[in-house]
Short mmCIF file of C-alpha atoms in Angstrom, two decimals:
data_model
loop_
_atom_site.label_atom_id
_atom_site.label_comp_id
_atom_site.label_asym_id
_atom_site.label_seq_id
_atom_site.Cartn_x
_atom_site.Cartn_y
_atom_site.Cartn_z
CA MET A 10 58.44 40.26 -28.94
CA SER A 11 59.60 43.58 -30.37
CA PRO A 12 57.93 46.87 -29.41
CA THR A 13 56.21 46.86 -32.80
CA ASN A 14 54.48 43.55 -32.05
CA GLY A 15 56.10 41.83 -34.96
CA LYS A 16 55.43 44.60 -37.47
CA ARG A 17 58.31 46.23 -39.30
CA PRO A 18 59.46 49.47 -37.63
CA MET A 19 57.62 52.60 -38.77
CA ALA A 20 59.46 55.12 -40.88
CA MET A 21 59.67 58.60 -39.47
CA ALA A 22 57.69 61.17 -41.43
CA GLU A 23 59.96 62.78 -43.99
CA ARG A 24 57.74 65.85 -44.26
CA ASP A 25 55.23 67.81 -42.21
CA ASP A 26 52.52 67.35 -44.86
CA ILE A 27 49.07 66.21 -43.75
CA LEU A 28 46.70 64.06 -45.79
CA LEU A 29 43.12 65.30 -45.39
CA MET A 30 40.60 62.65 -46.45
CA THR A 31 37.02 63.84 -47.02
CA ALA A 32 34.18 61.36 -46.55
CA THR A 33 30.40 61.09 -46.76
CA ILE A 34 29.53 57.49 -45.99
CA THR A 35 25.76 57.97 -46.10
CA PRO A 36 24.84 60.63 -48.67
CA ALA A 37 21.61 62.54 -48.23
CA PRO A 38 18.74 61.20 -50.38
CA GLY A 39 18.55 62.98 -53.70
CA THR A 40 22.12 64.31 -53.68
CA PHE A 41 22.64 65.98 -57.04
CA LEU A 42 24.20 63.78 -59.75
CA LEU A 43 25.12 60.94 -57.41
CA ARG A 44 24.47 57.29 -58.21
CA HIS A 45 27.10 55.69 -55.99
CA VAL A 46 24.97 55.97 -52.87
CA ASP A 47 25.02 52.63 -51.05
CA PRO A 48 26.56 53.26 -47.59
CA ALA A 49 28.05 49.75 -47.35
CA GLN A 50 29.79 50.10 -50.70
CA ARG A 51 31.01 53.58 -49.87
CA LEU A 52 32.31 52.46 -46.48
CA ASN A 53 34.25 49.73 -48.23
CA ASP A 54 35.73 52.36 -50.57
CA TYR A 55 36.89 54.41 -47.59
CA ARG A 56 38.23 51.31 -45.87
CA GLU A 57 40.37 50.32 -48.85
CA ALA A 58 41.56 53.88 -49.40
CA LEU A 59 42.49 54.36 -45.74
CA ARG A 60 44.36 51.06 -45.75
CA PHE A 61 46.41 52.31 -48.72
CA TYR A 62 47.09 55.73 -47.20
CA LEU A 63 48.12 54.17 -43.89
CA GLY A 64 50.92 52.56 -45.90
CA GLU A 65 51.94 55.99 -47.17
CA LEU A 66 51.81 57.32 -43.62
CA GLU A 67 54.06 54.53 -42.42
CA ALA A 68 56.42 55.14 -45.34
CA GLY A 69 56.90 58.77 -44.32
CA THR A 70 54.98 60.44 -47.16
CA PHE A 71 52.79 62.23 -44.60
CA ALA A 72 53.18 63.21 -40.98
CA ARG A 73 49.51 62.69 -40.19
CA ILE A 74 46.15 61.73 -41.67
CA ILE A 75 42.97 63.60 -40.82
CA PHE A 76 39.78 61.78 -41.86
CA ALA A 77 36.78 64.14 -41.96
CA GLU A 78 33.28 62.65 -42.28
CA ASN A 79 29.97 64.54 -42.47
CA SER A 80 27.09 62.05 -42.37
CA ASN A 81 27.22 60.94 -38.72
CA SER A 82 28.02 57.40 -39.86
CA ASP A 83 29.77 54.76 -37.77
CA ILE A 84 33.50 54.86 -38.52
CA ALA A 85 34.61 52.54 -35.73
CA GLU A 86 36.06 49.98 -38.10
CA LEU A 87 38.14 52.66 -39.81
CA ALA A 88 39.57 53.66 -36.45
CA THR A 89 40.32 49.98 -35.85
CA LEU A 90 42.33 49.87 -39.08
CA ALA A 91 44.55 52.69 -37.86
CA ARG A 92 44.92 51.08 -34.44
CA ASP A 93 45.78 47.66 -35.89
CA ALA A 94 48.43 49.30 -38.08
CA GLY A 95 50.01 50.85 -34.98
CA LEU A 96 49.27 54.32 -36.33
CA ALA A 97 46.34 55.45 -34.21
CA ASP A 98 48.38 58.30 -32.72
CA ARG A 99 48.93 59.75 -36.19
CA VAL A 100 45.37 59.43 -37.54
CA THR A 101 42.61 61.78 -36.41
CA PHE A 102 38.95 61.15 -37.17
CA VAL A 103 36.80 64.27 -37.31
CA GLY A 104 33.03 64.35 -37.51
CA VAL A 105 31.42 67.51 -38.88
CA ALA A 106 27.79 68.49 -39.39
CA PRO A 107 26.10 67.29 -42.58
CA GLY A 108 25.96 69.63 -45.53
CA PRO A 109 22.93 71.73 -46.43
CA VAL A 110 19.93 69.91 -47.86
CA GLY A 111 18.68 70.57 -51.37
CA GLN A 112 20.08 70.34 -54.85
CA HIS A 113 23.60 71.59 -54.25
CA SER A 114 26.50 70.42 -56.38
CA ARG A 115 28.79 67.84 -54.81
CA PHE A 116 31.73 70.22 -55.32
CA PHE A 117 29.94 72.76 -53.12
CA LEU A 118 29.10 70.07 -50.55
CA GLU A 119 32.74 68.99 -50.35
CA LEU A 120 33.84 72.58 -49.80
CA ASP A 121 31.21 72.84 -47.06
CA LEU A 122 32.70 69.74 -45.43
CA LEU A 123 36.21 71.17 -45.70
CA LYS A 124 35.21 74.55 -44.28
CA LYS A 125 33.65 72.85 -41.26
CA ALA A 126 36.67 70.57 -40.84
CA PHE A 127 39.06 73.52 -40.81
CA ALA A 128 37.00 75.04 -38.00
CA THR A 129 37.51 72.00 -35.73
CA ALA A 130 40.05 71.73 -32.93
CA ALA A 131 41.90 69.01 -34.83
CA LEU A 132 42.87 71.47 -37.55
CA ALA A 133 43.04 74.62 -35.44
CA SER A 134 46.33 73.42 -33.95
CA VAL A 135 47.94 72.80 -37.34
CA PRO A 136 50.48 75.53 -38.28
CA GLY A 137 49.30 77.78 -41.08
CA ARG A 138 52.19 76.94 -43.42
CA THR A 139 51.52 73.20 -43.29
CA MET A 140 50.79 71.68 -46.68
CA MET A 141 47.40 69.95 -46.68
CA TRP A 142 46.89 67.23 -49.27
CA LYS A 143 43.13 66.99 -49.67
CA VAL A 144 41.94 63.77 -51.28
CA THR A 145 38.40 62.64 -51.95
CA GLY A 146 38.47 59.82 -49.43
CA ARG A 147 36.92 57.10 -51.58
CA TYR A 148 39.72 57.35 -54.13
CA ILE A 149 43.17 55.81 -54.07
CA VAL A 150 45.86 57.87 -55.79
CA ARG A 151 48.36 55.11 -56.48
CA ASN A 152 51.31 57.39 -57.19
CA ILE A 153 50.66 59.89 -54.43
CA GLY A 154 54.09 59.17 -52.92
CA ALA A 155 55.85 60.35 -56.08
CA ILE A 156 53.50 63.33 -56.38
CA VAL A 157 54.22 64.49 -52.82
CA ARG A 158 57.96 63.87 -52.97
CA THR A 159 58.38 65.88 -56.18
CA ALA A 160 56.05 68.73 -55.24
CA PRO A 161 57.65 72.19 -55.48
CA PRO A 162 57.30 74.57 -52.49
CA LEU A 163 54.09 76.34 -53.47
CA ASP A 164 51.02 77.75 -51.74
CA VAL A 165 48.65 75.84 -54.04
CA TYR A 166 49.50 72.74 -56.06
CA VAL A 167 46.88 71.11 -58.28
CA ASN A 168 46.52 69.20 -61.51
CA SER A 169 44.77 71.10 -64.30
CA ARG A 170 43.84 70.28 -67.87
CA ASN A 171 43.34 72.36 -70.98
CA HIS A 172 41.71 69.66 -73.13
CA PRO A 173 38.90 69.00 -73.82
CA ARG A 174 38.23 72.09 -71.66
CA LYS A 175 39.99 74.11 -68.99
CA PHE A 176 39.42 72.76 -65.50
CA THR A 177 41.26 71.77 -62.34
CA ASP A 178 40.89 68.34 -60.76
CA PHE A 179 39.82 68.46 -57.12
CA TYR A 180 39.91 64.81 -56.10
CA LEU A 181 43.52 65.59 -55.16
CA ALA A 182 44.60 69.13 -54.32
CA ALA A 183 47.35 70.52 -52.12
CA PHE A 184 47.35 73.90 -50.40
CA ARG A 185 48.87 75.59 -47.37
CA LYS A 186 46.49 75.49 -44.43
CA ASP A 187 46.30 79.28 -44.20
CA VAL A 188 45.48 79.52 -47.91
CA PHE A 189 42.28 77.47 -47.73
CA ALA A 190 40.10 80.26 -46.36
CA PRO A 191 40.96 83.05 -48.83
CA VAL A 192 41.13 80.80 -51.89
CA LEU A 193 38.25 78.39 -51.21
CA GLY A 194 36.55 78.64 -47.83
CA ASP A 195 35.60 82.31 -48.05
CA ARG A 196 34.45 81.87 -51.65
CA ILE A 197 32.30 78.79 -51.11
CA ASP A 198 29.17 80.53 -52.42
CA ASP A 199 30.84 80.86 -55.84
CA TYR A 200 30.42 77.10 -56.12
CA ASP A 201 26.77 76.92 -55.03
CA THR A 202 25.72 76.24 -58.58
CA HIS A 203 25.29 73.25 -60.85
CA ALA A 204 28.00 74.58 -63.14
CA THR A 205 31.10 72.39 -63.08
CA GLY A 206 33.01 73.29 -59.94
CA GLU A 207 36.31 72.19 -61.45
CA GLU A 208 35.91 74.75 -64.23
CA ILE A 209 35.05 77.52 -61.75
CA LEU A 210 38.10 76.59 -59.67
CA ARG A 211 40.36 76.77 -62.72
CA HIS A 212 39.01 80.24 -63.52
CA GLN A 213 39.60 81.37 -59.92
CA LEU A 214 43.17 80.05 -59.87
CA ASP A 215 43.99 81.54 -63.28
CA ALA A 216 42.80 84.92 -62.01
CA ARG A 217 45.13 84.69 -58.99
CA ARG A 218 48.28 83.83 -60.92
CA GLY A 219 50.85 86.59 -60.74
CA GLY A 220 49.52 87.67 -57.36
CA PRO A 221 51.01 87.09 -53.90
CA LEU A 222 50.26 83.36 -53.87
CA SER A 223 52.49 80.83 -55.64
CA ILE A 224 50.24 78.50 -57.62
CA GLY A 225 51.20 75.37 -59.54
CA LEU A 226 48.49 74.36 -61.98
CA ARG A 227 50.06 71.15 -63.25
CA MET A 228 51.52 68.36 -61.14
CA ARG A 229 54.83 66.84 -62.16
CA HIS A 230 53.21 63.40 -62.07
CA VAL A 231 49.72 62.81 -63.49
CA PRO A 232 47.68 61.27 -60.63
CA THR A 233 46.81 57.61 -61.15
CA LEU A 234 43.38 56.98 -59.71
CA GLU A 235 41.45 53.95 -58.44
CA GLY A 236 37.88 53.96 -57.18
CA THR A 237 34.26 54.34 -58.23
CA ARG A 238 33.17 57.61 -59.78
CA GLY A 239 30.17 59.02 -57.97
CA TYR A 240 27.92 60.31 -60.72
CA ASP A 241 27.93 57.24 -62.99
CA GLN A 242 29.68 54.49 -60.95
CA MET A 243 32.44 54.10 -63.54
CA ARG A 244 35.46 52.31 -62.11
CA TYR A 245 38.78 54.05 -62.32
CA GLY A 246 41.64 51.59 -62.60
CA GLY A 247 40.22 49.42 -65.40
CA LEU A 248 42.09 48.63 -68.61
CA GLY A 249 40.68 51.61 -70.49
CA TYR A 250 41.50 54.01 -67.70
CA ARG A 251 45.00 52.59 -67.25
CA ALA A 252 45.68 53.02 -70.96
CA LYS A 253 44.45 56.61 -70.83
CA SER A 254 46.60 57.28 -67.77
CA MET A 255 49.67 55.89 -69.53
CA VAL A 256 49.07 58.17 -72.52
CA ARG A 257 48.63 61.16 -70.20
CA ALA A 258 51.83 60.32 -68.32
CA LEU A 259 53.80 60.01 -71.58
CA LEU A 260 52.42 63.28 -72.93
CA ASN A 261 53.10 64.97 -69.59
CA ARG A 262 56.73 64.00 -70.02
CA TRP A 263 57.25 64.58 -73.74
CA VAL A 264 54.69 67.34 -74.49
CA PRO A 265 54.42 69.00 -71.05
CA GLY A 266 52.46 72.00 -72.28
CA LEU A 267 49.56 69.99 -73.70
CA TRP A 268 47.75 69.35 -70.40
CA ILE A 269 45.20 66.67 -71.27
#
């Protein structure tokens, strides 16, 4: 039997980029604007997403995956997925303390998770110039390979929209490791509000343009999403969503300044 136990040989990572998956398997009771709360369903979301991203890891899109979870839930079966794929040495599971209790926005709670994850030993050893691709861990970004491969060399790379309002998506966002603290981590209190975090983020990034950081506000490929939206349990990936994504992709190509 071959050294890969019958599996096809792994591709070497083409880049040094790291995928950082955020996870809360068991949300705190009463989490603000969250209906998708069943831990079993959420664990299944993370399982399917990790299975997909392990394929991207094997294909060389990323050098490593770091999976950060903040509800003290059992993630043994997720670790088994990585081990069964022969990728355990390139996937790190990090447990961080739960977020603060009370009616905080989920944007703020995710930033709290990220700030704690960046303070762990797993991330302390990562060079500051490494590009971190943060993804909300329940979601699958089907075209993430194309998004990563075509990304320009920037300090911050996100997908923003101008219609129906100005905001910046945060389910997928890329930034240099040493940029997280000044841009997001040190400003976490700005997001401790029920105002839409994505709109606040867009305002913050707009204000920084022209400064020392290179910021890309619009990705060359519109992310194609699958998963269950937290606040209303709408499924991304259905016919209506796919049609909307196709329109966005076409407009991104033919009317690139529209940003819808």
